[in-house]
XYZ file of C-alpha atoms in Angstrom:
506
model
C 68.750 -3.244 -80.168
C 65.765 -5.539 -79.583
C 62.653 -4.957 -81.461
C 61.306 -7.920 -79.989
C 61.575 -6.994 -76.022
C 61.200 -3.454 -75.825
C 58.389 -2.685 -73.072
C 55.612 -3.920 -75.768
C 52.522 -1.974 -73.868
C 53.629 1.400 -74.587
C 51.228 2.730 -77.034
C 52.962 6.021 -77.626
C 56.554 6.515 -77.180
C 58.150 9.949 -76.790
C 61.033 11.239 -78.873
C 63.119 11.277 -75.759
C 63.301 9.158 -73.034
C 61.997 10.709 -70.031
C 62.044 8.272 -67.656
C 64.747 7.232 -64.613
C 66.403 4.158 -64.356
C 68.036 2.614 -61.286
C 69.268 -0.566 -60.244
C 69.109 -1.428 -56.665
C 71.906 -2.900 -55.060
C 72.472 -3.312 -51.510
C 75.667 -1.693 -50.936
C 77.688 0.839 -52.855
C 80.764 -2.090 -53.566
C 80.490 -4.063 -56.691
C 78.040 -7.253 -56.465
C 79.435 -10.740 -55.035
C 81.509 -12.167 -58.100
C 79.579 -15.448 -56.725
C 76.453 -13.875 -58.291
C 76.224 -14.437 -61.918
C 76.041 -10.845 -63.980
C 72.584 -11.200 -66.108
C 74.122 -8.830 -68.886
C 76.897 -11.575 -69.470
C 74.223 -13.919 -71.020
C 73.284 -13.290 -74.576
C 69.861 -10.966 -75.061
C 68.727 -13.162 -77.932
C 68.284 -16.235 -75.138
C 67.603 -13.584 -71.856
C 64.457 -11.869 -73.626
C 62.835 -15.016 -73.256
C 62.715 -15.331 -69.459
C 60.303 -12.571 -69.834
C 57.743 -13.265 -72.979
C 54.637 -13.443 -70.826
C 55.380 -10.602 -68.650
C 52.052 -9.236 -67.046
C 51.930 -5.897 -69.049
C 54.508 -7.340 -72.396
C 53.266 -10.928 -73.130
C 55.661 -11.083 -75.897
C 53.284 -13.364 -77.586
C 55.183 -13.704 -80.308
C 53.128 -14.928 -83.445
C 53.701 -17.897 -85.755
C 55.637 -17.219 -89.354
C 54.112 -19.047 -91.850
C 56.012 -22.333 -92.993
C 59.046 -20.633 -90.992
C 60.683 -21.641 -87.928
C 64.492 -20.608 -86.516
C 66.473 -23.043 -84.205
C 68.512 -21.362 -81.242
C 71.586 -21.995 -80.639
C 72.484 -25.173 -78.905
C 75.930 -24.093 -77.472
C 75.175 -22.148 -74.062
C 76.183 -18.796 -73.865
C 77.035 -18.571 -70.476
C 80.440 -17.456 -69.579
C 81.771 -17.951 -66.577
C 82.699 -14.723 -64.535
C 86.866 -13.593 -64.458
C 86.326 -12.729 -60.565
C 85.160 -16.601 -59.873
C 88.145 -17.907 -59.793
C 89.716 -15.699 -57.129
C 86.422 -15.896 -54.555
C 88.173 -18.973 -53.014
C 84.346 -20.662 -53.356
C 84.070 -23.599 -55.491
C 81.127 -24.778 -57.227
C 80.395 -27.493 -54.788
C 80.353 -24.924 -51.994
C 78.015 -22.608 -53.697
C 75.572 -25.440 -54.290
C 75.462 -26.285 -51.119
C 73.553 -23.108 -50.304
C 70.827 -24.151 -51.545
C 67.685 -25.302 -48.855
C 66.549 -29.141 -48.956
C 63.105 -29.327 -48.711
C 61.777 -32.018 -46.441
C 60.145 -34.814 -47.856
C 55.979 -34.088 -47.530
C 52.799 -35.826 -48.495
C 50.674 -34.275 -50.650
C 46.922 -34.536 -49.561
C 43.960 -35.165 -52.538
C 41.542 -32.060 -52.066
C 43.409 -30.282 -49.273
C 41.132 -31.940 -46.928
C 44.117 -30.977 -43.848
C 45.858 -27.753 -43.445
C 49.675 -27.787 -43.578
C 51.590 -27.278 -40.432
C 52.996 -23.778 -39.546
C 56.594 -24.517 -38.742
C 60.242 -24.689 -39.846
C 59.896 -28.349 -41.758
C 56.508 -28.418 -43.662
C 54.280 -27.269 -45.800
C 51.365 -29.087 -47.800
C 52.256 -30.432 -51.161
C 55.952 -29.929 -51.692
C 57.954 -31.135 -53.950
C 60.473 -33.713 -52.929
C 64.376 -33.069 -52.884
C 63.856 -29.168 -54.103
C 66.885 -27.612 -53.734
C 65.807 -23.868 -52.966
C 67.988 -20.360 -53.964
C 66.414 -17.108 -52.462
C 64.569 -16.396 -49.283
C 63.462 -19.048 -46.891
C 60.109 -21.444 -47.233
C 58.879 -22.595 -44.000
C 62.837 -24.183 -43.596
C 65.930 -23.674 -41.527
C 65.967 -20.179 -41.119
C 68.902 -17.991 -42.541
C 71.185 -15.453 -40.199
C 72.093 -12.908 -42.744
C 70.723 -12.033 -46.509
C 73.240 -13.118 -49.064
C 73.092 -12.220 -52.795
C 71.622 -15.602 -54.705
C 72.433 -16.978 -57.904
C 70.097 -17.276 -60.511
C 71.577 -19.597 -63.450
C 74.697 -20.735 -62.259
C 77.066 -21.810 -65.063
C 79.357 -23.838 -62.985
C 75.884 -26.114 -61.762
C 75.391 -29.419 -64.223
C 71.752 -28.519 -64.162
C 72.325 -25.037 -65.485
C 70.251 -24.430 -68.999
C 69.930 -21.552 -70.987
C 67.129 -19.040 -69.794
C 65.003 -19.926 -73.457
C 60.964 -21.060 -73.855
C 59.705 -22.450 -76.647
C 60.455 -21.495 -79.949
C 59.902 -18.320 -81.198
C 58.479 -17.132 -84.227
C 57.937 -13.766 -85.780
C 55.084 -11.469 -86.836
C 57.126 -9.681 -89.144
C 59.915 -7.731 -90.072
C 60.869 -3.704 -89.593
C 62.614 -1.823 -92.229
C 65.550 -2.541 -90.299
C 64.767 -6.182 -90.918
C 64.672 -6.732 -87.099
C 61.921 -9.587 -85.691
C 59.228 -8.171 -84.366
C 56.343 -9.717 -81.470
C 53.137 -8.839 -82.261
C 52.578 -6.085 -79.267
C 55.560 -4.371 -81.088
C 53.478 -4.698 -84.340
C 50.100 -3.768 -83.019
C 51.330 -0.573 -81.065
C 49.563 2.231 -83.198
C 52.046 4.661 -84.118
C 49.730 7.991 -83.542
C 47.798 7.567 -80.697
C 48.283 11.082 -79.544
C 47.107 12.408 -82.459
C 44.320 10.146 -82.422
C 43.457 10.352 -78.520
C 43.076 14.432 -79.281
C 40.648 14.376 -82.113
C 38.611 11.565 -80.180
C 38.311 13.845 -77.079
C 37.859 17.027 -78.976
C 34.182 15.022 -80.782
C 33.199 14.362 -77.565
C 33.550 10.883 -77.931
C 32.153 9.856 -80.937
C 34.932 9.549 -83.802
C 36.524 6.248 -84.370
C 40.034 6.535 -84.323
C 42.149 5.424 -87.317
C 45.356 3.985 -86.273
C 48.224 3.909 -88.233
C 51.444 1.202 -87.582
C 55.084 1.414 -88.655
C 54.649 -1.893 -89.045
C 51.319 -3.357 -89.877
C 50.591 -6.638 -89.389
C 49.007 -9.246 -91.638
C 44.890 -10.020 -91.393
C 45.252 -13.438 -91.100
C 47.268 -12.890 -88.383
C 45.053 -10.519 -86.891
C 42.238 -12.519 -87.210
C 43.749 -15.429 -85.152
C 43.613 -12.876 -82.479
C 40.198 -11.565 -82.604
C 38.377 -14.701 -81.243
C 36.830 -12.979 -77.897
C 35.273 -15.432 -75.719
C 32.154 -14.819 -72.904
C 32.613 -18.041 -71.237
C 33.377 -15.952 -68.256
C 31.489 -13.232 -69.115
C 28.564 -13.248 -66.368
C 31.489 -13.793 -63.599
C 33.443 -10.399 -64.699
C 30.260 -8.759 -64.733
C 29.596 -9.780 -61.317
C 33.108 -9.296 -59.688
C 32.915 -5.477 -60.988
C 29.391 -5.026 -59.975
C 29.820 -5.943 -56.007
C 32.937 -3.630 -55.898
C 30.566 -0.734 -57.314
C 28.271 -1.948 -54.299
C 30.737 -1.683 -51.962
C 32.576 1.377 -53.109
C 30.367 3.275 -55.242
C 32.366 3.908 -58.478
C 35.672 2.647 -59.678
C 37.424 5.725 -58.775
C 36.181 5.222 -55.160
C 37.664 1.697 -55.074
C 40.890 2.839 -56.705
C 41.326 5.434 -53.906
C 40.164 3.151 -51.333
C 42.154 0.086 -51.505
C 44.907 1.339 -53.417
C 45.711 4.107 -51.327
C 47.731 7.021 -52.190
C 49.987 7.716 -55.202
C 53.981 6.721 -54.641
C 56.452 9.285 -55.464
C 59.401 7.777 -57.448
C 61.825 7.594 -54.442
C 59.408 5.368 -52.647
C 58.746 3.866 -55.440
C 62.547 2.887 -55.343
C 62.376 2.039 -51.752
C 59.593 0.033 -51.376
C 61.286 -2.165 -54.481
C 64.813 -2.747 -53.044
C 62.682 -3.340 -49.718
C 61.114 -6.371 -51.728
C 64.150 -7.523 -53.584
C 65.778 -7.907 -50.061
C 62.945 -10.289 -48.610
C 63.005 -12.702 -52.206
C 67.389 -12.686 -52.200
C 67.361 -10.553 -56.055
C 69.100 -7.570 -54.973
C 70.974 -6.391 -57.581
C 69.527 -8.363 -60.483
C 66.944 -6.001 -61.742
C 66.990 -2.498 -63.560
C 63.911 -0.500 -62.226
C 62.564 2.214 -64.760
C 59.668 4.706 -63.235
C 58.109 6.118 -65.946
C 54.602 7.905 -66.855
C 54.390 6.562 -70.471
C 53.326 3.120 -69.631
C 49.348 2.007 -70.953
C 49.765 -0.888 -68.211
C 50.600 -1.128 -64.527
C 53.921 -2.294 -64.875
C 55.930 -4.456 -67.333
C 59.166 -6.917 -67.096
C 61.578 -6.886 -70.050
C 64.812 -6.881 -71.398
C 66.642 -3.702 -71.740
C 70.515 -3.715 -73.369
C 70.582 -7.131 -72.187
C 69.574 -6.373 -68.406
C 66.226 -7.335 -66.657
C 64.601 -4.329 -66.513
C 61.016 -3.538 -63.897
C 59.238 -0.678 -65.486
C 56.496 0.810 -63.603
C 53.715 3.135 -64.348
C 54.032 6.184 -61.612
C 50.891 7.133 -62.360
C 49.066 4.261 -61.740
C 51.986 3.073 -58.870
C 49.756 3.284 -55.048
C 51.223 2.322 -51.508
C 48.848 -0.603 -51.204
C 49.216 -2.304 -54.516
C 52.846 -1.694 -55.249
C 54.012 -5.178 -53.616
C 51.016 -6.846 -55.295
C 52.363 -5.425 -58.458
C 56.019 -6.942 -57.029
C 54.644 -10.293 -56.415
C 53.107 -10.122 -60.371
C 56.445 -9.356 -62.192
C 59.228 -10.700 -59.978
C 58.029 -13.034 -57.491
C 55.825 -14.854 -60.467
C 56.956 -13.914 -63.955
C 60.555 -13.452 -62.740
C 61.211 -16.286 -60.714
C 59.391 -19.038 -63.023
C 61.354 -17.223 -65.711
C 64.589 -18.263 -63.700
C 63.848 -21.566 -62.814
C 62.546 -22.296 -66.057
C 66.123 -21.994 -67.319
C 66.820 -25.535 -65.042
C 64.666 -27.441 -66.853
C 64.892 -30.071 -69.633
C 62.115 -28.180 -71.137
C 63.924 -24.754 -71.650
C 64.257 -25.110 -75.055
C 61.367 -24.968 -77.515
C 62.707 -28.631 -78.535
C 62.644 -29.658 -74.831
C 58.856 -28.245 -74.609
C 57.988 -30.461 -77.851
C 59.900 -33.098 -76.420
C 57.558 -33.267 -73.183
C 54.935 -32.226 -74.617
C 54.151 -29.274 -72.611
C 50.945 -27.423 -72.987
C 51.083 -23.678 -73.532
C 51.696 -21.841 -70.190
C 49.032 -19.777 -70.495
C 46.425 -19.100 -69.255
C 48.191 -20.439 -65.966
C 51.446 -18.143 -66.088
C 49.347 -14.647 -65.872
C 46.646 -16.623 -63.894
C 49.201 -16.787 -60.991
C 50.532 -13.677 -61.402
C 47.343 -12.110 -61.483
C 46.488 -13.978 -58.266
C 49.389 -12.708 -56.596
C 49.001 -9.541 -57.454
C 45.674 -9.404 -55.275
C 47.109 -11.798 -52.380
C 47.236 -10.772 -49.307
C 45.344 -7.264 -49.582
C 42.314 -6.481 -47.198
C 40.183 -6.547 -50.405
C 41.175 -8.805 -53.176
C 38.954 -7.596 -55.929
C 39.920 -8.992 -59.221
C 38.667 -6.114 -60.693
C 41.173 -5.353 -63.524
C 41.468 -9.069 -64.884
C 37.314 -8.828 -64.733
C 37.030 -5.279 -66.605
C 39.895 -6.118 -68.880
C 37.567 -9.170 -69.686
C 34.681 -7.513 -70.290
C 36.108 -4.949 -72.435
C 37.714 -7.561 -74.892
C 34.366 -8.880 -75.428
C 32.226 -5.879 -75.979
C 35.281 -4.335 -78.522
C 34.271 -7.712 -80.429
C 30.949 -6.331 -81.167
C 31.205 -2.808 -81.206
C 33.197 0.195 -82.682
C 35.600 2.373 -80.631
C 32.957 4.815 -79.714
C 30.223 2.798 -78.636
C 32.939 0.695 -76.355
C 34.119 3.994 -74.736
C 30.342 4.703 -73.982
C 29.402 1.351 -72.597
C 32.829 1.092 -70.129
C 30.855 4.157 -68.768
C 29.055 1.732 -66.687
C 31.885 0.892 -64.599
C 34.386 3.626 -65.546
C 33.632 7.073 -65.226
C 36.884 8.772 -65.927
C 37.509 9.044 -69.374
C 41.163 9.136 -69.913
C 41.331 5.325 -68.088
C 37.951 4.486 -70.013
C 40.252 5.432 -73.666
C 43.607 3.450 -71.922
C 41.326 0.319 -71.657
C 39.688 0.749 -75.147
C 43.086 1.153 -77.104
C 44.346 -2.029 -75.393
C 41.146 -3.962 -76.890
C 41.130 -2.384 -80.004
C 45.196 -2.093 -80.798
C 46.152 -3.982 -84.205
C 42.605 -2.208 -86.048
C 43.246 0.420 -88.104
C 39.446 1.600 -88.810
C 37.881 1.130 -84.826
C 34.932 2.112 -85.845
C 34.626 -1.495 -87.289
C 33.612 -4.245 -84.731
C 37.138 -6.342 -83.565
C 39.486 -7.106 -80.415
C 42.840 -8.041 -79.989
C 41.725 -10.757 -77.480
C 45.326 -11.130 -74.968
C 43.627 -9.545 -72.191
C 41.168 -12.260 -71.692
C 43.960 -14.380 -70.615
C 44.163 -12.992 -67.039
C 40.591 -13.923 -65.544
C 40.784 -17.052 -67.710
C 43.372 -18.542 -65.529
C 42.500 -17.078 -62.438
C 39.527 -19.179 -62.404
C 40.633 -22.254 -63.451
C 43.582 -22.299 -61.028
C 40.753 -21.542 -58.350
C 38.647 -24.365 -59.479
C 41.878 -26.213 -58.964
C 43.513 -25.005 -56.272
C 43.000 -27.579 -53.471
C 45.033 -30.288 -55.897
C 47.578 -27.472 -57.211
C 51.063 -27.895 -56.161
C 51.635 -24.840 -55.869
C 55.388 -24.605 -54.987
C 56.655 -27.021 -57.517
C 54.174 -25.290 -59.897
C 56.538 -22.181 -59.298
C 59.600 -24.281 -59.300
C 59.207 -25.947 -62.271
C 58.909 -22.925 -64.507
C 57.081 -21.947 -67.445
C 54.587 -25.059 -67.096
C 50.786 -25.228 -66.929
C 49.298 -26.113 -64.202
C 48.387 -29.361 -65.598
C 51.281 -30.378 -66.574
C 52.960 -30.502 -62.963
C 52.353 -33.884 -61.826
C 53.523 -35.599 -64.735
C 56.650 -33.692 -65.004
C 57.824 -33.681 -61.647
C 59.732 -36.771 -61.945
C 61.858 -35.418 -64.711
C 62.497 -31.876 -63.163
C 65.744 -30.763 -61.886
C 65.386 -29.550 -58.269
C 68.309 -27.440 -57.814
C 69.231 -23.633 -57.511
C 65.727 -23.090 -57.672
C 63.621 -19.773 -56.505
C 60.501 -19.856 -54.582
C 59.060 -16.266 -53.448
C 59.080 -16.000 -49.675
C 55.221 -15.382 -49.821
C 54.979 -19.096 -50.696
C 56.756 -20.326 -46.983
C 53.625 -20.506 -45.306
C 51.162 -22.893 -47.458
C 48.311 -22.465 -45.065
C 48.189 -18.653 -44.634
C 48.257 -18.965 -48.940
C 45.185 -21.531 -49.544
C 43.538 -19.284 -46.508
C 44.398 -16.126 -49.146
C 42.401 -18.037 -52.066
C 39.570 -18.664 -50.099
C 39.413 -15.224 -49.659
C 39.798 -14.020 -52.863
C 37.049 -16.313 -53.448
C 34.246 -15.295 -51.396
C 35.417 -11.714 -51.943
C 34.566 -11.922 -55.931
C 31.336 -13.962 -55.007
C 32.444 -16.928 -56.477
C 32.363 -20.529 -55.090
C 33.314 -24.116 -55.777
C 29.964 -25.308 -57.371
C 29.697 -22.028 -59.835
C 33.512 -23.200 -60.734
C 32.769 -26.573 -61.159
C 30.321 -25.622 -63.555
C 32.187 -23.423 -65.937
C 35.473 -24.729 -66.169
């Protein structure tokens, strides 16, 4: 139905949908009428909430001299049962917790006090919806509002003005990741493996992207290549191989039932049970993606990579970062493309993906930034190598041929003749964003960065004066800012990064 918001990282779609879906509710009874049901929001508006998900990253291409306006009229509808709930808009809005005023310390010289009243560098007057942030404890969990249509601050959950990469046969607008998804991946994979990894796949596309558009995304950088290689070499020194690193740090693969159990447990922490559809599949190139399917926010999890010690990090990435920042963005005056232009906002990436990627490894015993580093490295090498050459080059870091194939396809998608050098450079955004955030971590107001929605960390200070501060979502893992800061330092140390080094490259 909506070509531009399907799970765009799937490079092969089965003829019959084999995945299972499950809506995680806290009880078997219908949700509270005080909760806004997402299916009431127009899918054309809702889809932009997840336009930068870690795996979907629906970067819509700028069409030549064509822009289209979003509807100015709100598409929210008041739930029919709201009038019978006996809860007035004023009372519901009081559920937000007012954060006490604090003073940011320049450079992070002092640690935040671990108490129920303060955390470092927090925005003044933010009314938080969701789990507590070092504030007055909640005695009972509640279903939380998302975008309250009765709130005077409610905004449509839109981002910047979208543009198209092209149109499919049915005239629907396509995002770039849909357009560059090869239609013959499995066929070419069989040929490649049969050739003893010497054949260069010839990819086909249902809706090919024009050469000028592909050229704009064939701009690999070597700015952080040294750091990417160093991160992976440190991991190999500790574990011997990527496969060993994956087993030791990731743990065992999870069954579908355990995945659903852990996802529900995480949603209970964040106060968002019942808001997101969970879909489990083995037909996803990435580890997970947050998209919109049938007008509902949908978290798709790759069961073949869902490991016991990594799953919560993935949920912090997809729900705690992308989903919450998307919902917070709908309250802000820059939720529309016109608003972003009015406030002269910088691109939300690499901040969005960098922050999400940091949260993926936050609190791990070994927060090695392996995946971000390997994606960065693979894209750069792809810009100078054929598919076959790239595959053999990655053998330096990854032994498993199926894993190497997946990384090569990600870097070479969009190309028809992969014997030619070339890349799709999107995957470099993760390490790029991580290193920039770590470079300025002592000056970034992280709770405010989350509360302001889809904005760059560079815009936070100037936007806080005009930001809406009610009904915002802050993830539970940000409640202790001192511990959060300690984890950032740990990420630096484990990955062999120093402040002096970052100052020279960022």
